[in-house]
Amino acid sequence: MNNNVRNIEISGIRRFFNKVVKVPEAISLTLGQPDFTVPEDIKKAMIDAINLNKTSYTPNAGIYELRKEISSYLLKMNIGYSPEEICITAGGSEALYSTLTALINPGDNLLIPNPGYPAYESIGVILGAYISGYELNSDFTLNIDNIKKSIKDEVNNYLVLSFPSNPTGAVLSEEDVKKLYKLIKENNIIVITDEIYASLSYSSYNSIASYKDIREKIIYVSGFSKMFSMTGLRVGYVCASLPLLKEIIKVHQYNVSCANSIGQYGVLEGLKNSLREVENMKEEFTKRRDYIYNRLQSLGLEASMPQGAFYIFPSIKKFNMNSEEFCERLLYEGKVACVPGSAFGTAGEGHIRISYSYSIEEIAEGLNRIENWINSLK
Ligand code: PMP
């Protein structure tokens, strides 16, 4: 058995979800799976693709029309990658895995956000990287000094950025992205920017990938699981300058050969004709965010207002329980499931993640139960 693999655990999010399944009467606000169905045009394109027998391997990097469409889509956000600089992957997960595998040698320094999406650390551990968790400001925005402190002179540095953030909903401000640009330009550092929630930015959207003169140092990871509410169809992508992408594609090829063909045809249609529906989903998420934020405020649960994604990360420090204990009791006694903040790194302790990718009725009922349970503690 591989020692590095032995050293990692299954994700804390899934681990907790497995407990939730055993409490069938609980309301679950745990997962990052939007409750919307896949836009109709995408469904139809996938059915057509099946009927036209488009079920064989696609090129390793994905169907060219889709790479072209992604290239045009990104350009609207001032992010410039040619179709040749884009590889379609089996979800954002595989994009991250293939990218980090192509980059990292044992002992390289992997800088990851703390709190952050758990996959970064686990993939890094599997690859034998040295993990440097960088802490964020108290509102979970970027703290550039903490990143600077984590850079090491003697090894390669790989910086993972993750905005809009899972689990906090924080985004990158214009000011932060300028500071980052300077840091990247002046240091020996390659950036992997995971922007899978970019289409769910409620205020401004700023990406380090829009700076052209550092493009050789940037790898842009994204996907359609959240954007088109199609988590099970597994279509994501990675963009990088050709020398980097060439290495990533080698790993991708031996890993999955190509992303699933039917999903690729669905996404192609989605980028052409379903962007209005993405905007509608975003409007709905904004309403849910405002609702959940106000309810938590009135319950005295302090949280930063999420500016992107569909998670909120309130503090539970005043309850004198750790986040695992808080979530277990809330599940078994209050019948609501949220994810313990500790699943996202040491700096996630003292918080819980609530996903608002659920219907407003479920969110409202979940919050009623949280309110009753908190009152029962008094
Ligand atoms: N990055 C982040 C920040 C995520 O939250 C997720 C999914 N929860 C992924 C990547 C992976 O997404 P996919 O389903 O496309 O593999």
mmCIF file of C-alpha atoms and ligand atoms in Angstrom:
data_model
loop_
_atom_site.group_PDB
_atom_site.id
_atom_site.type_symbol
_atom_site.label_atom_id
_atom_site.label_comp_id
_atom_site.label_asym_id
_atom_site.label_seq_id
_atom_site.Cartn_x
_atom_site.Cartn_y
_atom_site.Cartn_z
ATOM 1 C CA MET A 1 0.000 0.000 0.000
ATOM 2 C CA ASN A 2 1.230 3.476 -0.777
ATOM 3 C CA ASN A 3 2.304 5.222 2.423
ATOM 4 C CA ASN A 4 1.143 8.651 1.296
ATOM 5 C CA VAL A 5 -2.306 7.331 0.436
ATOM 6 C CA ARG A 6 -2.434 5.563 3.781
ATOM 7 C CA ASN A 7 -1.824 8.940 5.395
ATOM 8 C CA ILE A 8 -4.940 10.610 4.015
ATOM 9 C CA GLU A 9 -8.550 10.191 5.056
ATOM 10 C CA ILE A 10 -11.723 10.320 2.968
ATOM 11 C CA SER A 11 -12.980 13.890 2.877
ATOM 12 C CA GLY A 12 -14.511 15.186 6.124
ATOM 13 C CA ILE A 13 -17.484 16.421 4.087
ATOM 14 C CA ARG A 14 -18.290 12.908 2.873
ATOM 15 C CA ARG A 15 -17.477 11.395 6.243
ATOM 16 C CA PHE A 16 -20.057 13.629 7.851
ATOM 17 C CA PHE A 17 -22.550 13.065 5.041
ATOM 18 C CA ASN A 18 -22.303 9.315 5.719
ATOM 19 C CA LYS A 19 -23.517 9.991 9.269
ATOM 20 C CA VAL A 20 -26.346 12.172 7.980
ATOM 21 C CA VAL A 21 -27.704 9.343 5.829
ATOM 22 C CA LYS A 22 -28.293 7.368 9.025
ATOM 23 C CA VAL A 23 -30.632 10.090 10.378
ATOM 24 C CA PRO A 24 -33.339 10.021 7.703
ATOM 25 C CA GLU A 25 -35.512 12.673 9.357
ATOM 26 C CA ALA A 26 -32.649 15.210 9.296
ATOM 27 C CA ILE A 27 -32.578 18.186 6.932
ATOM 28 C CA SER A 28 -29.225 18.114 5.186
ATOM 29 C CA LEU A 29 -27.516 21.388 4.335
ATOM 30 C CA THR A 30 -24.216 19.656 3.702
ATOM 31 C CA LEU A 31 -23.558 19.132 0.009
ATOM 32 C CA GLY A 32 -22.353 21.333 -2.823
ATOM 33 C CA GLN A 33 -24.938 20.042 -5.267
ATOM 34 C CA PRO A 34 -27.373 22.694 -6.560
ATOM 35 C CA ASP A 35 -31.021 21.615 -6.395
ATOM 36 C CA PHE A 36 -31.706 22.909 -9.930
ATOM 37 C CA THR A 37 -32.084 20.451 -12.758
ATOM 38 C CA VAL A 38 -29.764 20.585 -15.765
ATOM 39 C CA PRO A 39 -30.990 23.231 -18.265
ATOM 40 C CA GLU A 40 -33.369 21.706 -20.840
ATOM 41 C CA ASP A 41 -31.197 22.617 -23.870
ATOM 42 C CA ILE A 42 -28.297 20.727 -22.330
ATOM 43 C CA LYS A 43 -30.453 17.670 -21.669
ATOM 44 C CA LYS A 44 -31.676 17.707 -25.243
ATOM 45 C CA ALA A 45 -28.151 18.068 -26.651
ATOM 46 C CA MET A 46 -27.045 15.064 -24.613
ATOM 47 C CA ILE A 47 -29.992 12.953 -25.790
ATOM 48 C CA ASP A 48 -29.228 13.958 -29.383
ATOM 49 C CA ALA A 49 -25.569 13.068 -28.876
ATOM 50 C CA ILE A 50 -26.560 9.590 -27.679
ATOM 51 C CA ASN A 51 -28.918 9.105 -30.629
ATOM 52 C CA LEU A 52 -26.175 10.232 -33.014
ATOM 53 C CA ASN A 53 -23.862 7.654 -31.396
ATOM 54 C CA LYS A 54 -21.373 10.236 -30.207
ATOM 55 C CA THR A 55 -20.275 7.753 -27.614
ATOM 56 C CA SER A 56 -16.704 7.019 -28.657
ATOM 57 C CA TYR A 57 -13.458 8.482 -27.271
ATOM 58 C CA THR A 58 -13.022 12.148 -27.952
ATOM 59 C CA PRO A 59 -9.535 13.612 -28.426
ATOM 60 C CA ASN A 60 -7.658 13.489 -25.092
ATOM 61 C CA ALA A 61 -8.026 17.231 -24.584
ATOM 62 C CA GLY A 62 -11.721 17.130 -25.484
ATOM 63 C CA ILE A 63 -13.806 18.021 -28.527
ATOM 64 C CA TYR A 64 -12.351 21.001 -30.335
ATOM 65 C CA GLU A 65 -15.672 22.891 -30.671
ATOM 66 C CA LEU A 66 -16.025 22.870 -26.895
ATOM 67 C CA ARG A 67 -12.458 24.045 -26.321
ATOM 68 C CA LYS A 68 -13.183 26.861 -28.779
ATOM 69 C CA GLU A 69 -16.416 27.758 -26.998
ATOM 70 C CA ILE A 70 -14.692 27.813 -23.591
ATOM 71 C CA SER A 71 -11.974 30.028 -25.063
ATOM 72 C CA SER A 72 -14.619 32.572 -26.220
ATOM 73 C CA TYR A 73 -16.516 32.316 -22.931
ATOM 74 C CA LEU A 74 -13.389 33.089 -20.892
ATOM 75 C CA LEU A 75 -12.472 35.977 -23.139
ATOM 76 C CA LYS A 76 -15.651 37.771 -22.052
ATOM 77 C CA MET A 77 -14.101 37.842 -18.565
ATOM 78 C CA ASN A 78 -10.785 39.058 -19.952
ATOM 79 C CA ILE A 79 -9.138 35.647 -19.572
ATOM 80 C CA GLY A 80 -7.253 34.711 -22.717
ATOM 81 C CA TYR A 81 -6.577 31.073 -23.564
ATOM 82 C CA SER A 82 -6.572 29.630 -27.068
ATOM 83 C CA PRO A 83 -8.507 26.355 -27.638
ATOM 84 C CA GLU A 84 -5.119 24.593 -27.781
ATOM 85 C CA GLU A 85 -4.397 25.806 -24.258
ATOM 86 C CA ILE A 86 -7.520 24.141 -22.841
ATOM 87 C CA CYS A 87 -8.006 20.516 -21.779
ATOM 88 C CA ILE A 88 -11.469 19.185 -20.896
ATOM 89 C CA THR A 89 -11.341 16.988 -17.793
ATOM 90 C CA ALA A 90 -13.545 14.631 -15.774
ATOM 91 C CA GLY A 91 -14.796 17.452 -13.534
ATOM 92 C CA GLY A 92 -12.802 20.051 -11.655
ATOM 93 C CA SER A 93 -11.517 17.240 -9.424
ATOM 94 C CA GLU A 94 -9.594 15.541 -12.191
ATOM 95 C CA ALA A 95 -8.355 18.906 -13.454
ATOM 96 C CA LEU A 96 -6.847 19.556 -10.023
ATOM 97 C CA TYR A 97 -5.446 16.045 -9.697
ATOM 98 C CA SER A 98 -3.861 15.927 -13.154
ATOM 99 C CA THR A 99 -2.466 19.438 -12.757
ATOM 100 C CA LEU A 100 -0.877 18.854 -9.368
ATOM 101 C CA THR A 101 0.474 15.451 -10.464
ATOM 102 C CA ALA A 102 2.100 17.058 -13.490
ATOM 103 C CA LEU A 103 3.700 19.782 -11.372
ATOM 104 C CA ILE A 104 4.776 18.450 -8.026
ATOM 105 C CA ASN A 105 7.938 16.646 -7.024
ATOM 106 C CA PRO A 106 8.205 15.270 -3.471
ATOM 107 C CA GLY A 107 9.257 18.052 -1.114
ATOM 108 C CA ASP A 108 7.917 20.882 -3.284
ATOM 109 C CA ASN A 109 6.038 23.522 -1.359
ATOM 110 C CA LEU A 110 2.273 23.501 -1.909
ATOM 111 C CA LEU A 111 0.574 26.591 -0.512
ATOM 112 C CA ILE A 112 -3.105 26.011 0.157
ATOM 113 C CA PRO A 113 -5.824 28.127 1.755
ATOM 114 C CA ASN A 114 -6.690 27.328 5.367
ATOM 115 C CA PRO A 115 -9.656 26.934 5.598
ATOM 116 C CA GLY A 116 -10.041 25.545 2.093
ATOM 117 C CA TYR A 117 -11.474 22.808 -0.096
ATOM 118 C CA PRO A 118 -10.050 19.539 1.330
ATOM 119 C CA ALA A 119 -8.841 18.043 -1.972
ATOM 120 C CA TYR A 120 -5.850 20.399 -2.216
ATOM 121 C CA GLU A 121 -4.212 19.052 0.898
ATOM 122 C CA SER A 122 -5.028 15.402 0.224
ATOM 123 C CA ILE A 123 -3.712 15.493 -3.346
ATOM 124 C CA GLY A 124 -0.602 17.290 -2.094
ATOM 125 C CA VAL A 125 -0.012 14.619 0.558
ATOM 126 C CA ILE A 126 -0.435 11.814 -2.000
ATOM 127 C CA LEU A 127 2.199 13.487 -4.174
ATOM 128 C CA GLY A 128 4.612 13.967 -1.267
ATOM 129 C CA ALA A 129 4.428 17.769 -1.274
ATOM 130 C CA TYR A 130 5.261 19.864 1.746
ATOM 131 C CA ILE A 131 1.907 21.406 2.709
ATOM 132 C CA SER A 132 1.923 25.064 3.753
ATOM 133 C CA GLY A 133 -1.562 26.131 4.788
ATOM 134 C CA TYR A 134 -1.871 29.926 4.538
ATOM 135 C CA GLU A 135 -4.421 31.523 6.801
ATOM 136 C CA LEU A 136 -6.867 34.134 5.581
ATOM 137 C CA ASN A 137 -8.130 37.349 7.160
ATOM 138 C CA SER A 138 -10.937 37.083 9.723
ATOM 139 C CA ASP A 139 -13.484 37.651 6.924
ATOM 140 C CA PHE A 140 -11.681 34.926 4.887
ATOM 141 C CA THR A 141 -10.334 37.331 2.276
ATOM 142 C CA LEU A 142 -6.752 36.918 1.081
ATOM 143 C CA ASN A 143 -3.943 37.824 3.442
ATOM 144 C CA ILE A 144 -0.997 38.432 1.159
ATOM 145 C CA ASP A 145 1.530 38.569 4.010
ATOM 146 C CA ASN A 146 0.591 35.062 5.098
ATOM 147 C CA ILE A 147 1.256 33.845 1.565
ATOM 148 C CA LYS A 148 4.602 35.659 1.465
ATOM 149 C CA LYS A 149 5.599 34.029 4.740
ATOM 150 C CA SER A 150 4.847 30.570 3.324
ATOM 151 C CA ILE A 151 7.080 30.896 0.249
ATOM 152 C CA LYS A 152 10.315 28.905 0.505
ATOM 153 C CA ASP A 153 13.520 29.851 -1.296
ATOM 154 C CA GLU A 154 15.110 26.467 -1.825
ATOM 155 C CA VAL A 155 12.226 24.539 -3.485
ATOM 156 C CA ASN A 156 9.490 25.039 -6.115
ATOM 157 C CA ASN A 157 6.445 26.864 -4.808
ATOM 158 C CA TYR A 158 2.921 26.105 -6.010
ATOM 159 C CA LEU A 159 0.181 28.410 -4.808
ATOM 160 C CA VAL A 160 -3.443 27.254 -4.849
ATOM 161 C CA LEU A 161 -5.982 30.081 -4.997
ATOM 162 C CA SER A 162 -9.622 29.233 -4.433
ATOM 163 C CA PHE A 163 -12.091 32.076 -5.021
ATOM 164 C CA PRO A 164 -15.061 32.245 -4.802
ATOM 165 C CA SER A 165 -14.328 30.017 -1.854
ATOM 166 C CA ASN A 166 -15.698 26.748 -0.675
ATOM 167 C CA PRO A 167 -16.331 26.799 2.343
ATOM 168 C CA THR A 168 -16.431 30.547 3.081
ATOM 169 C CA GLY A 169 -18.016 32.285 0.064
ATOM 170 C CA ALA A 170 -15.197 34.873 0.060
ATOM 171 C CA VAL A 171 -14.014 36.348 -3.260
ATOM 172 C CA LEU A 172 -10.889 38.079 -4.519
ATOM 173 C CA SER A 173 -11.134 41.887 -4.496
ATOM 174 C CA GLU A 174 -9.619 44.079 -7.183
ATOM 175 C CA GLU A 175 -7.064 45.315 -4.689
ATOM 176 C CA ASP A 176 -6.085 41.760 -3.640
ATOM 177 C CA VAL A 177 -5.647 40.599 -7.191
ATOM 178 C CA LYS A 178 -3.253 43.504 -7.839
ATOM 179 C CA LYS A 179 -1.193 42.606 -4.777
ATOM 180 C CA LEU A 180 -1.132 38.989 -5.886
ATOM 181 C CA TYR A 181 0.050 39.964 -9.336
ATOM 182 C CA LYS A 182 3.038 41.781 -7.846
ATOM 183 C CA LEU A 183 3.848 38.828 -5.591
ATOM 184 C CA ILE A 184 3.692 36.313 -8.446
ATOM 185 C CA LYS A 185 5.752 38.488 -10.753
ATOM 186 C CA GLU A 186 8.495 38.932 -8.160
ATOM 187 C CA ASN A 187 8.681 35.371 -6.867
ATOM 188 C CA ASN A 188 9.461 31.885 -8.060
ATOM 189 C CA ILE A 189 5.913 30.626 -7.876
ATOM 190 C CA ILE A 190 3.365 28.829 -10.053
ATOM 191 C CA VAL A 191 -0.321 29.467 -9.356
ATOM 192 C CA ILE A 192 -3.208 27.035 -9.669
ATOM 193 C CA THR A 193 -6.365 29.111 -9.513
ATOM 194 C CA ASP A 194 -9.484 27.004 -8.862
ATOM 195 C CA GLU A 195 -12.406 29.127 -10.056
ATOM 196 C CA ILE A 196 -15.116 26.505 -10.284
ATOM 197 C CA TYR A 197 -17.583 28.931 -8.649
ATOM 198 C CA ALA A 198 -16.675 31.887 -10.899
ATOM 199 C CA SER A 199 -20.158 31.941 -12.479
ATOM 200 C CA LEU A 200 -21.588 32.394 -8.971
ATOM 201 C CA SER A 201 -19.883 35.681 -8.065
ATOM 202 C CA TYR A 202 -22.417 38.025 -6.491
ATOM 203 C CA SER A 203 -20.262 41.152 -6.405
ATOM 204 C CA SER A 204 -17.189 41.656 -8.562
ATOM 205 C CA TYR A 205 -15.265 38.860 -10.234
ATOM 206 C CA ASN A 206 -11.506 39.262 -10.354
ATOM 207 C CA SER A 207 -9.096 36.631 -11.601
ATOM 208 C CA ILE A 208 -5.328 36.461 -11.540
ATOM 209 C CA ALA A 209 -5.638 34.697 -14.910
ATOM 210 C CA SER A 210 -6.472 38.009 -16.581
ATOM 211 C CA TYR A 211 -2.865 39.273 -16.227
ATOM 212 C CA LYS A 212 -1.237 38.418 -19.525
ATOM 213 C CA ASP A 213 2.425 38.985 -18.697
ATOM 214 C CA ILE A 214 2.453 36.277 -15.977
ATOM 215 C CA ARG A 215 0.410 33.753 -17.941
ATOM 216 C CA GLU A 216 3.301 31.216 -18.006
ATOM 217 C CA LYS A 217 2.959 31.052 -14.222
ATOM 218 C CA ILE A 218 -0.805 30.575 -14.079
ATOM 219 C CA ILE A 219 -2.977 27.463 -14.385
ATOM 220 C CA TYR A 220 -6.711 28.078 -14.476
ATOM 221 C CA VAL A 221 -9.021 25.288 -13.267
ATOM 222 C CA SER A 222 -12.780 25.369 -13.593
ATOM 223 C CA GLY A 223 -15.757 23.264 -14.623
ATOM 224 C CA PHE A 224 -19.472 22.947 -15.160
ATOM 225 C CA SER A 225 -20.635 20.926 -12.143
ATOM 226 C CA LYS A 226 -21.876 24.029 -10.333
ATOM 227 C CA MET A 227 -22.440 26.346 -13.279
ATOM 228 C CA PHE A 228 -24.896 24.049 -15.066
ATOM 229 C CA SER A 229 -25.910 22.081 -11.968
ATOM 230 C CA MET A 230 -24.502 18.887 -13.464
ATOM 231 C CA THR A 231 -22.238 17.439 -10.785
ATOM 232 C CA GLY A 232 -22.760 13.838 -11.904
ATOM 233 C CA LEU A 233 -21.911 14.447 -15.541
ATOM 234 C CA ARG A 234 -18.264 15.164 -14.733
ATOM 235 C CA VAL A 235 -17.090 17.880 -17.097
ATOM 236 C CA GLY A 236 -14.417 20.353 -16.042
ATOM 237 C CA TYR A 237 -11.369 21.946 -17.650
ATOM 238 C CA VAL A 238 -7.886 23.230 -17.129
ATOM 239 C CA CYS A 239 -6.191 26.049 -19.050
ATOM 240 C CA ALA A 240 -2.466 26.717 -19.144
ATOM 241 C CA SER A 241 0.266 27.916 -21.480
ATOM 242 C CA LEU A 242 1.338 25.149 -23.863
ATOM 243 C CA PRO A 243 4.507 23.896 -22.103
ATOM 244 C CA LEU A 244 2.536 23.360 -18.875
ATOM 245 C CA LEU A 245 -0.601 22.012 -20.529
ATOM 246 C CA LYS A 246 1.461 19.473 -22.478
ATOM 247 C CA GLU A 247 2.581 17.887 -19.187
ATOM 248 C CA ILE A 248 -0.901 18.048 -17.659
ATOM 249 C CA ILE A 249 -2.410 16.308 -20.697
ATOM 250 C CA LYS A 250 0.017 13.404 -20.316
ATOM 251 C CA VAL A 251 -1.294 12.736 -16.809
ATOM 252 C CA HIS A 252 -4.890 13.332 -17.904
ATOM 253 C CA GLN A 253 -4.479 10.871 -20.773
ATOM 254 C CA TYR A 254 -3.199 8.047 -18.584
ATOM 255 C CA ASN A 255 -5.762 8.869 -15.946
ATOM 256 C CA VAL A 256 -9.044 9.069 -17.896
ATOM 257 C CA SER A 257 -8.210 9.208 -21.662
ATOM 258 C CA CYS A 258 -10.889 11.871 -22.095
ATOM 259 C CA ALA A 259 -13.863 13.398 -20.325
ATOM 260 C CA ASN A 260 -17.200 11.756 -21.061
ATOM 261 C CA SER A 261 -18.273 12.520 -24.596
ATOM 262 C CA ILE A 262 -22.005 13.026 -23.955
ATOM 263 C CA GLY A 263 -21.372 15.514 -21.168
ATOM 264 C CA GLN A 264 -19.019 17.436 -23.454
ATOM 265 C CA TYR A 265 -21.744 17.826 -26.103
ATOM 266 C CA GLY A 266 -24.158 18.939 -23.402
ATOM 267 C CA VAL A 267 -21.771 21.621 -22.160
ATOM 268 C CA LEU A 268 -21.122 22.799 -25.714
ATOM 269 C CA GLU A 269 -24.832 23.491 -26.091
ATOM 270 C CA GLY A 270 -25.000 25.007 -22.608
ATOM 271 C CA LEU A 271 -22.306 27.575 -23.338
ATOM 272 C CA LYS A 272 -24.130 28.546 -26.505
ATOM 273 C CA ASN A 273 -27.691 28.662 -25.190
ATOM 274 C CA SER A 274 -28.055 28.243 -21.412
ATOM 275 C CA LEU A 275 -26.157 31.194 -19.960
ATOM 276 C CA ARG A 276 -29.458 32.969 -19.210
ATOM 277 C CA GLU A 277 -30.377 30.031 -16.954
ATOM 278 C CA VAL A 278 -27.067 30.343 -15.162
ATOM 279 C CA GLU A 279 -27.994 33.966 -14.422
ATOM 280 C CA ASN A 280 -31.412 32.843 -13.147
ATOM 281 C CA MET A 281 -29.771 30.327 -10.810
ATOM 282 C CA LYS A 282 -27.459 33.053 -9.580
ATOM 283 C CA GLU A 283 -30.408 35.341 -8.825
ATOM 284 C CA GLU A 284 -32.065 32.562 -6.870
ATOM 285 C CA PHE A 285 -28.850 31.866 -4.942
ATOM 286 C CA THR A 286 -28.580 35.567 -4.111
ATOM 287 C CA LYS A 287 -32.061 35.486 -2.531
ATOM 288 C CA ARG A 288 -31.168 32.390 -0.535
ATOM 289 C CA ARG A 289 -27.893 33.925 0.572
ATOM 290 C CA ASP A 290 -29.631 37.073 1.820
ATOM 291 C CA TYR A 291 -32.249 34.991 3.619
ATOM 292 C CA ILE A 292 -29.758 32.693 5.342
ATOM 293 C CA TYR A 293 -27.442 35.556 6.265
ATOM 294 C CA ASN A 294 -30.277 37.530 7.896
ATOM 295 C CA ARG A 295 -31.606 34.508 9.753
ATOM 296 C CA LEU A 296 -28.151 33.645 11.103
ATOM 297 C CA GLN A 297 -27.664 37.263 12.189
ATOM 298 C CA SER A 298 -30.919 37.205 14.109
ATOM 299 C CA LEU A 299 -29.857 33.945 15.779
ATOM 300 C CA GLY A 300 -26.646 35.652 16.881
ATOM 301 C CA LEU A 301 -24.510 33.406 14.649
ATOM 302 C CA GLU A 302 -21.867 35.692 13.213
ATOM 303 C CA ALA A 303 -20.863 35.124 9.600
ATOM 304 C CA SER A 304 -19.208 37.061 6.788
ATOM 305 C CA MET A 305 -21.626 37.865 3.981
ATOM 306 C CA PRO A 306 -20.754 35.408 1.163
ATOM 307 C CA GLN A 307 -19.813 37.134 -2.086
ATOM 308 C CA GLY A 308 -19.744 33.983 -4.195
ATOM 309 C CA ALA A 309 -20.399 30.202 -4.315
ATOM 310 C CA PHE A 310 -23.285 28.831 -2.196
ATOM 311 C CA TYR A 311 -21.835 28.362 1.249
ATOM 312 C CA ILE A 312 -21.860 30.391 4.435
ATOM 313 C CA PHE A 313 -19.380 29.782 7.257
ATOM 314 C CA PRO A 314 -20.703 31.093 10.577
ATOM 315 C CA SER A 315 -18.701 31.078 13.790
ATOM 316 C CA ILE A 316 -19.852 28.726 16.555
ATOM 317 C CA LYS A 317 -17.050 29.669 18.945
ATOM 318 C CA LYS A 318 -19.389 31.009 21.599
ATOM 319 C CA PHE A 319 -20.928 27.565 22.175
ATOM 320 C CA ASN A 320 -17.775 26.105 23.709
ATOM 321 C CA MET A 321 -17.893 22.985 21.581
ATOM 322 C CA ASN A 322 -15.597 22.066 18.726
ATOM 323 C CA SER A 323 -17.163 22.012 15.286
ATOM 324 C CA GLU A 324 -17.378 18.203 15.089
ATOM 325 C CA GLU A 325 -19.203 18.001 18.419
ATOM 326 C CA PHE A 326 -21.446 20.935 17.483
ATOM 327 C CA CYS A 327 -22.434 19.330 14.169
ATOM 328 C CA GLU A 328 -22.972 15.879 15.689
ATOM 329 C CA ARG A 329 -25.257 17.251 18.391
ATOM 330 C CA LEU A 330 -27.056 19.479 15.905
ATOM 331 C CA LEU A 331 -27.590 16.392 13.739
ATOM 332 C CA TYR A 332 -28.729 13.953 16.417
ATOM 333 C CA GLU A 333 -30.604 16.406 18.682
ATOM 334 C CA GLY A 334 -31.656 19.190 16.299
ATOM 335 C CA LYS A 335 -32.041 17.034 13.142
ATOM 336 C CA VAL A 336 -30.103 19.353 10.858
ATOM 337 C CA ALA A 337 -26.854 18.468 9.143
ATOM 338 C CA CYS A 338 -24.086 20.991 8.463
ATOM 339 C CA VAL A 339 -20.393 20.280 7.883
ATOM 340 C CA PRO A 340 -17.889 20.806 10.726
ATOM 341 C CA GLY A 341 -15.460 23.607 9.846
ATOM 342 C CA SER A 342 -12.540 21.390 10.871
ATOM 343 C CA ALA A 343 -13.140 19.385 7.655
ATOM 344 C CA PHE A 344 -11.587 22.366 5.822
ATOM 345 C CA GLY A 345 -8.372 22.650 7.808
ATOM 346 C CA THR A 346 -7.242 23.746 11.253
ATOM 347 C CA ALA A 347 -8.376 27.345 10.668
ATOM 348 C CA GLY A 348 -11.884 26.087 9.896
ATOM 349 C CA GLU A 349 -12.292 24.998 13.529
ATOM 350 C CA GLY A 350 -14.834 27.138 15.381
ATOM 351 C CA HIS A 351 -17.072 27.347 12.301
ATOM 352 C CA ILE A 352 -19.640 25.274 10.450
ATOM 353 C CA ARG A 353 -20.333 25.222 6.721
ATOM 354 C CA ILE A 354 -23.936 25.586 5.661
ATOM 355 C CA SER A 355 -24.696 25.005 1.997
ATOM 356 C CA TYR A 356 -27.567 26.987 0.521
ATOM 357 C CA SER A 357 -27.712 24.951 -2.655
ATOM 358 C CA TYR A 358 -31.028 23.633 -1.297
ATOM 359 C CA SER A 359 -34.585 24.886 -1.792
ATOM 360 C CA ILE A 360 -35.670 27.915 0.217
ATOM 361 C CA GLU A 361 -38.199 25.697 2.046
ATOM 362 C CA GLU A 362 -35.480 23.287 3.167
ATOM 363 C CA ILE A 363 -33.208 26.166 4.166
ATOM 364 C CA ALA A 364 -36.035 27.783 6.156
ATOM 365 C CA GLU A 365 -36.914 24.528 7.914
ATOM 366 C CA GLY A 366 -33.211 23.851 8.590
ATOM 367 C CA LEU A 367 -32.848 27.293 10.187
ATOM 368 C CA ASN A 368 -36.015 26.846 12.271
ATOM 369 C CA ARG A 369 -34.534 23.655 13.633
ATOM 370 C CA ILE A 370 -31.160 25.302 14.287
ATOM 371 C CA GLU A 371 -33.008 28.057 16.165
ATOM 372 C CA ASN A 372 -34.944 25.561 18.304
ATOM 373 C CA TRP A 373 -31.861 23.542 19.045
ATOM 374 C CA ILE A 374 -29.813 26.591 20.049
ATOM 375 C CA ASN A 375 -32.657 27.709 22.316
ATOM 376 C CA SER A 376 -32.729 24.259 23.911
ATOM 377 C CA LEU A 377 -29.072 24.735 24.954
ATOM 378 C CA LYS A 378 -29.887 27.795 27.081
HETATM 379 N N1 PMP B 1 -13.050 22.879 -6.457
HETATM 380 C C1 PMP B 1 -13.889 23.271 -5.488
HETATM 381 C C2 PMP B 1 -13.548 24.497 -4.704
HETATM 382 C C3 PMP B 1 -15.069 22.550 -5.232
HETATM 383 O O1 PMP B 1 -15.886 22.956 -4.255
HETATM 384 C C4 PMP B 1 -15.340 21.384 -6.007
HETATM 385 C C5 PMP B 1 -16.583 20.544 -5.764
HETATM 386 N N2 PMP B 1 -17.207 20.617 -4.581
HETATM 387 C C6 PMP B 1 -14.419 21.013 -6.983
HETATM 388 C C7 PMP B 1 -13.298 21.783 -7.194
HETATM 389 C C8 PMP B 1 -14.625 19.761 -7.828
HETATM 390 O O2 PMP B 1 -15.711 19.838 -8.619
HETATM 391 P P1 PMP B 1 -16.163 18.709 -9.657
HETATM 392 O O3 PMP B 1 -17.473 18.217 -9.186
HETATM 393 O O4 PMP B 1 -16.286 19.426 -10.957
HETATM 394 O O5 PMP B 1 -15.123 17.675 -9.689
#
